[in-house]
Structure formats: structure tokens, C-alpha cells
Amino acid sequence: MYQRLRIYYLSGTGNALLAARWFGQQAREKGMAAELIPIDRFTTPLQVPESKETLTGFFYPTHGFSLPWYMLKFILAFPAGRRDLFCLNTFGGTKIGKLHLPGLSGLALLLPAVLLLLKGCRVRGLVSLNLPSNWISLHPGLTPAAVASLADHCRTKSHAFASRLFSGGRTFRGLYSLPFDLAVAPIALAYTFVGRFWLAKMYLATSECDGCALCEQHCPMNAIRMKNNRPFWTFHCESCMRCLNICPRRAIQVSYV
């Protein structure tokens, strides 16, 4: 049905980007043109041409049982119109034995769906992938075996989601935990209006920092400033942890005070 796939993604540690690549690869295998567009440091609303042959997706992680504020701003700035859209969020999956345990989406799918509907868009899908929990600023990373197992599990799920969407169908599997998502909605709101600012001040650079400024250059929110050759995290930080992952000296740490 569709001839083109356009995905706007926000990714800090790579989960949302991995999901976007899976969808992009499958689209190309079906003969569709596929664009994967990072929304890093966007400053003006995009001028998106309306086309019934284009399916647009928004891919992003789940922060505090909601979508990142940066992606929310992007969706608010997205042009209104009769476009076919879908949202995909990644959340912290874990593994106990052979059992894959998903996290919760909270408002990560519900809020953008409402906003897009109000813009006159046609929401074709709301889906989630329980890719490995990687909030390594708050907990140790998973084992390589658990990461590989979760990734393989999600690749199969993404294939099923994409096949249905590309053929013109709809899928709202991301709403399977709706009662629990609504239950944590107050936490999501608290995170959006308070918690994210507190978490922005958790990050610091140790004595291993050599002032290379890679963290400042690659921060998708443009939230890091170099002061006296040291990184300083502003309140625009959304704890995406890209800086923590790309630092060549592993000098970025988290204060638990």
C-alpha cells in the first residue's frame, strides 16, 4: 500500500535507532523507499509533504513512563494534516531465565497519539519493544547473553509490526498494558514537570575527563556546555545517556547523592 517510509527518531543509547533500522531494512526489502531522520537539535518545525503513499513513524525511548520532552516538542511542532502515522517506544526490558519481562509505557504512546489525532493525523499503530533496559546511570547493565536474547526477541516482534503496518493494516499492541499505564500516569507527569530537571543534575565528569568536548558536540538536546574545559549539564538534559556511552575515557559518571 505504501511506497515510502519516513521515520523520525530520538536515540541516546541506541535502542530506538536499532528499531528504526529494523523497520527501514524491512521496508526496503518490500521495495519501499525508507528514510531514517534523527531529530537531534531540531530548531524549526519540519515542512512535511502530505502523501497517501507515505507512512511516518516516530521512534523514541521511554523516560519516566512518558516520552522524552524533546520528542514531545517535536511532535507538537509537527505540521497538522491527513497523514498516516505510527509511534514506537522502547522501554526497559529484562530477562529472568527464558522469560522476557517488559517495562511499562505509561503515557509514552497515549500522549502523542492524542496530540496527533488532534492534528488531524491518522494513527495507524502504537507499538512497543522491550529492548534491553539500559538506564546504566541507575542500574548495572545486563549481561551480553540477556541483551542478545532480548534483541532477537524484539527483532521478531518488529518484523510482525512492520509487516502489518506496511500492508495498510493497524496494530495497537502497545496498549496491551493500558490499565497499568494509566496507573503510573501520575509518575509520568511528575517526571515531565519535575523529575527530569532533577535527573539532569546527576551527571558529572571525573578527573579522567580530558576536555575533548565530544559529549557537547554529540548531545542530541544541545544540553551540555564546556566551562573551564569541563562539561556542564544544563536543565535541557533529558538523561538520554548518549554522552555516557560515547565518552572515550569513560569519564562521565552519575552522582547518587
Short mmCIF file of C-alpha atoms in Angstrom, two decimals:
data_model
loop_
_atom_site.label_atom_id
_atom_site.label_comp_id
_atom_site.label_asym_id
_atom_site.label_seq_id
_atom_site.Cartn_x
_atom_site.Cartn_y
_atom_site.Cartn_z
CA MET A 1 0.00 0.00 0.00
CA TYR A 2 2.72 2.47 0.98
CA GLN A 3 5.62 3.45 -1.25
CA ARG A 4 7.72 5.31 1.31
CA LEU A 5 8.59 5.03 4.99
CA ARG A 6 9.81 8.07 6.90
CA ILE A 7 10.99 7.58 10.49
CA TYR A 8 11.87 10.42 12.86
CA TYR A 9 13.84 9.03 15.78
CA LEU A 10 15.44 10.14 19.03
CA SER A 11 18.01 7.76 20.48
CA GLY A 12 20.54 8.12 23.25
CA THR A 13 21.90 4.62 23.85
CA GLY A 14 20.82 3.07 20.55
CA ASN A 15 17.61 1.14 21.23
CA ALA A 16 15.29 3.41 19.24
CA LEU A 17 17.85 3.66 16.44
CA LEU A 18 18.11 -0.14 16.28
CA ALA A 19 14.33 -0.44 15.99
CA ALA A 20 14.30 2.21 13.26
CA ARG A 21 16.95 0.30 11.32
CA TRP A 22 14.91 -2.90 11.56
CA PHE A 23 11.86 -1.15 10.15
CA GLY A 24 13.93 0.57 7.48
CA GLN A 25 15.53 -2.68 6.36
CA GLN A 26 12.18 -4.45 6.12
CA ALA A 27 10.68 -1.54 4.17
CA ARG A 28 13.49 -1.71 1.62
CA GLU A 29 13.06 -5.47 1.30
CA LYS A 30 9.45 -4.79 0.36
CA GLY A 31 10.51 -2.29 -2.30
CA MET A 32 9.69 0.83 -0.29
CA ALA A 33 11.93 3.87 -0.01
CA ALA A 34 12.99 4.38 3.62
CA GLU A 35 14.31 7.48 5.38
CA LEU A 36 15.63 7.42 8.94
CA ILE A 37 15.83 11.00 10.21
CA PRO A 38 17.36 11.89 13.61
CA ILE A 39 15.68 14.84 15.28
CA ASP A 40 18.87 15.88 17.07
CA ARG A 41 18.98 19.62 17.74
CA PHE A 42 15.98 20.48 15.58
CA THR A 43 15.16 24.17 15.76
CA THR A 44 12.26 24.75 13.36
CA PRO A 45 9.10 22.77 12.56
CA LEU A 46 9.51 20.47 9.58
CA GLN A 47 7.70 21.05 6.34
CA VAL A 48 6.47 17.56 5.58
CA PRO A 49 4.70 16.94 2.25
CA GLU A 50 1.34 15.23 2.53
CA SER A 51 1.17 11.95 0.67
CA LYS A 52 -1.10 8.94 0.95
CA GLU A 53 1.81 6.80 -0.19
CA THR A 54 3.99 7.71 2.82
CA LEU A 55 3.87 6.12 6.26
CA THR A 56 5.53 8.17 9.00
CA GLY A 57 6.84 6.80 12.28
CA PHE A 58 8.10 8.36 15.50
CA PHE A 59 10.64 6.22 17.37
CA TYR A 60 11.87 7.12 20.86
CA PRO A 61 12.79 5.71 24.28
CA THR A 62 10.58 5.82 27.35
CA HIS A 63 11.68 8.31 30.01
CA GLY A 64 9.92 8.31 33.35
CA PHE A 65 6.88 6.41 31.97
CA SER A 66 6.49 9.04 29.25
CA LEU A 67 8.12 10.09 26.01
CA PRO A 68 11.14 12.39 26.20
CA TRP A 69 10.23 16.07 26.41
CA TYR A 70 12.36 16.68 23.32
CA MET A 71 10.30 14.26 21.22
CA LEU A 72 7.10 15.72 22.65
CA LYS A 73 8.19 19.18 21.48
CA PHE A 74 8.98 17.74 18.06
CA ILE A 75 5.50 16.19 17.76
CA LEU A 76 3.91 19.45 18.90
CA ALA A 77 5.82 21.25 16.12
CA PHE A 78 4.95 18.60 13.53
CA PRO A 79 2.65 20.00 10.80
CA ALA A 80 -1.03 19.11 11.01
CA GLY A 81 -2.61 17.20 8.13
CA ARG A 82 -4.14 13.94 6.98
CA ARG A 83 -1.05 11.79 7.28
CA ASP A 84 -0.72 8.14 8.20
CA LEU A 85 1.44 7.88 11.31
CA PHE A 86 2.51 5.42 13.97
CA CYS A 87 4.51 5.61 17.20
CA LEU A 88 7.01 3.13 18.56
CA ASN A 89 8.54 3.41 22.01
CA THR A 90 11.28 1.28 23.50
CA PHE A 91 11.23 0.53 27.19
CA GLY A 92 13.37 -1.29 29.72
CA GLY A 93 13.05 -4.98 29.08
CA THR A 94 14.68 -7.53 31.35
CA LYS A 95 15.10 -11.31 31.29
CA ILE A 96 14.66 -13.90 34.03
CA GLY A 97 15.59 -17.33 32.77
CA LYS A 98 13.73 -17.75 29.48
CA LEU A 99 11.07 -15.22 30.42
CA HIS A 100 11.21 -11.78 28.77
CA LEU A 101 9.77 -9.11 31.02
CA PRO A 102 8.67 -5.78 29.51
CA GLY A 103 8.61 -2.40 31.16
CA LEU A 104 5.67 0.00 31.15
CA SER A 105 4.93 2.72 28.60
CA GLY A 106 2.85 4.96 30.84
CA LEU A 107 1.98 8.00 28.70
CA ALA A 108 4.70 7.35 26.11
CA LEU A 109 2.16 6.22 23.49
CA LEU A 110 -1.09 7.70 24.75
CA LEU A 111 0.03 11.33 24.86
CA PRO A 112 1.48 11.53 21.32
CA ALA A 113 -1.50 9.60 19.95
CA VAL A 114 -3.91 12.20 21.35
CA LEU A 115 -1.79 15.08 20.02
CA LEU A 116 -1.53 13.57 16.55
CA LEU A 117 -5.25 12.86 16.39
CA LEU A 118 -5.93 16.48 17.31
CA LYS A 119 -3.69 17.50 14.41
CA GLY A 120 -5.93 15.55 12.05
CA CYS A 121 -3.48 12.70 11.51
CA ARG A 122 -4.48 9.06 11.06
CA VAL A 123 -2.78 7.00 13.77
CA ARG A 124 -2.20 3.55 12.28
CA GLY A 125 -0.21 1.99 15.09
CA LEU A 126 1.01 2.25 18.67
CA VAL A 127 3.66 -0.37 19.41
CA SER A 128 6.35 -1.03 21.99
CA LEU A 129 9.55 -3.04 22.03
CA ASN A 130 11.02 -4.31 25.28
CA LEU A 131 14.62 -3.83 24.21
CA PRO A 132 17.27 -4.23 26.93
CA SER A 133 16.94 -1.91 29.87
CA ASN A 134 19.98 0.33 29.54
CA TRP A 135 19.46 3.05 32.11
CA ILE A 136 23.01 2.40 33.23
CA SER A 137 23.09 5.64 35.18
CA LEU A 138 20.77 3.96 37.70
CA HIS A 139 21.48 0.24 37.46
CA PRO A 140 24.19 -2.13 36.16
CA GLY A 141 24.00 -3.19 32.53
CA LEU A 142 22.52 -6.55 31.54
CA THR A 143 24.73 -9.47 30.56
CA PRO A 144 25.65 -9.84 26.87
CA ALA A 145 23.60 -13.03 26.66
CA ALA A 146 20.50 -11.29 28.04
CA VAL A 147 20.99 -8.34 25.69
CA ALA A 148 21.29 -10.65 22.66
CA SER A 149 18.22 -12.65 23.68
CA LEU A 150 16.08 -9.54 24.19
CA ALA A 151 17.26 -8.06 20.89
CA ASP A 152 16.43 -11.24 18.96
CA HIS A 153 13.01 -11.37 20.60
CA CYS A 154 12.30 -7.75 19.64
CA ARG A 155 13.55 -8.20 16.08
CA THR A 156 10.87 -10.85 15.57
CA LYS A 157 8.21 -8.59 17.07
CA SER A 158 9.29 -5.61 14.97
CA HIS A 159 9.03 -7.73 11.81
CA ALA A 160 5.42 -8.61 12.66
CA PHE A 161 4.54 -4.99 13.48
CA ALA A 162 6.15 -3.67 10.31
CA SER A 163 4.52 -6.24 8.06
CA ARG A 164 1.08 -5.32 9.29
CA LEU A 165 1.66 -1.57 9.05
CA PHE A 166 3.31 -1.66 5.61
CA SER A 167 0.40 -3.64 4.18
CA GLY A 168 -2.04 -0.93 5.27
CA GLY A 169 -3.20 -2.59 8.48
CA ARG A 170 -3.28 -1.28 12.00
CA THR A 171 -1.70 -2.51 15.19
CA PHE A 172 -2.13 -1.18 18.72
CA ARG A 173 -0.26 -3.86 20.63
CA GLY A 174 1.44 -1.16 22.65
CA LEU A 175 -1.80 -0.63 24.54
CA TYR A 176 -1.93 -4.14 26.00
CA SER A 177 -0.86 -2.80 29.40
CA LEU A 178 -3.24 0.17 29.32
CA PRO A 179 -4.60 -0.26 32.89
CA PHE A 180 -1.07 -0.29 34.31
CA ASP A 181 -0.02 2.58 32.04
CA LEU A 182 -2.85 4.71 33.35
CA ALA A 183 -1.93 3.75 36.92
CA VAL A 184 1.59 5.18 36.51
CA ALA A 185 0.38 8.30 34.68
CA PRO A 186 0.88 10.47 37.80
CA ILE A 187 4.51 9.37 37.92
CA ALA A 188 4.88 10.23 34.24
CA LEU A 189 3.51 13.72 34.83
CA ALA A 190 5.75 14.20 37.87
CA TYR A 191 8.76 13.18 35.81
CA THR A 192 7.85 15.53 32.96
CA PHE A 193 7.34 18.58 35.16
CA VAL A 194 9.85 17.91 37.97
CA GLY A 195 11.87 14.72 37.82
CA ARG A 196 13.68 15.29 34.55
CA PHE A 197 15.19 18.52 35.87
CA TRP A 198 16.48 16.74 38.96
CA LEU A 199 17.98 13.92 36.88
CA ALA A 200 19.68 16.46 34.61
CA LYS A 201 21.94 17.36 37.52
CA MET A 202 23.07 13.80 38.25
CA TYR A 203 25.85 13.80 35.66
CA LEU A 204 29.45 14.84 36.26
CA ALA A 205 32.87 14.41 34.71
CA THR A 206 35.61 12.75 36.74
CA SER A 207 39.30 13.55 36.72
CA GLU A 208 39.65 11.24 33.71
CA CYS A 209 38.00 13.91 31.53
CA ASP A 210 40.47 15.45 29.07
CA GLY A 211 38.12 18.15 27.76
CA CYS A 212 37.68 16.61 24.29
CA ALA A 213 34.10 18.03 24.15
CA LEU A 214 32.67 15.03 22.28
CA CYS A 215 29.81 14.97 24.75
CA GLU A 216 28.98 18.60 23.98
CA GLN A 217 29.19 18.06 20.22
CA HIS A 218 27.01 14.95 20.15
CA CYS A 219 24.36 15.77 22.76
CA PRO A 220 21.07 15.48 20.81
CA MET A 221 19.41 18.10 23.01
CA ASN A 222 22.36 20.52 22.87
CA ALA A 223 22.25 20.42 26.67
CA ILE A 224 25.97 20.29 27.50
CA ARG A 225 28.22 23.34 27.77
CA MET A 226 32.00 23.33 28.21
CA LYS A 227 33.14 25.51 31.11
CA ASN A 228 36.83 25.70 32.00
CA ASN A 229 37.41 22.76 29.67
CA ARG A 230 34.89 20.63 31.58
CA PRO A 231 31.36 19.58 30.59
CA PHE A 232 28.44 21.16 32.42
CA TRP A 233 24.94 19.71 32.12
CA THR A 234 22.14 22.26 31.80
CA PHE A 235 18.48 21.71 32.64
CA HIS A 236 17.88 20.86 28.97
CA CYS A 237 19.49 17.47 29.65
CA GLU A 238 16.98 14.62 29.41
CA SER A 239 19.20 11.81 30.68
CA CYS A 240 19.38 10.07 27.31
CA MET A 241 22.90 8.92 28.28
CA ARG A 242 24.47 9.37 24.87
CA CYS A 243 27.29 11.31 26.49
CA LEU A 244 27.87 8.49 28.93
CA ASN A 245 28.07 5.99 26.06
CA ILE A 246 30.33 7.93 23.68
CA CYS A 247 32.89 9.26 26.15
CA PRO A 248 36.18 7.65 25.00
CA ARG A 249 37.68 7.90 28.50
CA ARG A 250 34.56 6.72 30.37
CA ALA A 251 34.89 9.87 32.41
CA ILE A 252 31.18 10.66 32.74
CA GLN A 253 29.62 9.32 35.89
CA VAL A 254 26.47 9.77 37.94
CA SER A 255 26.16 11.20 41.43
CA TYR A 256 23.74 9.30 43.64
CA VAL A 257 23.55 11.97 46.32
#
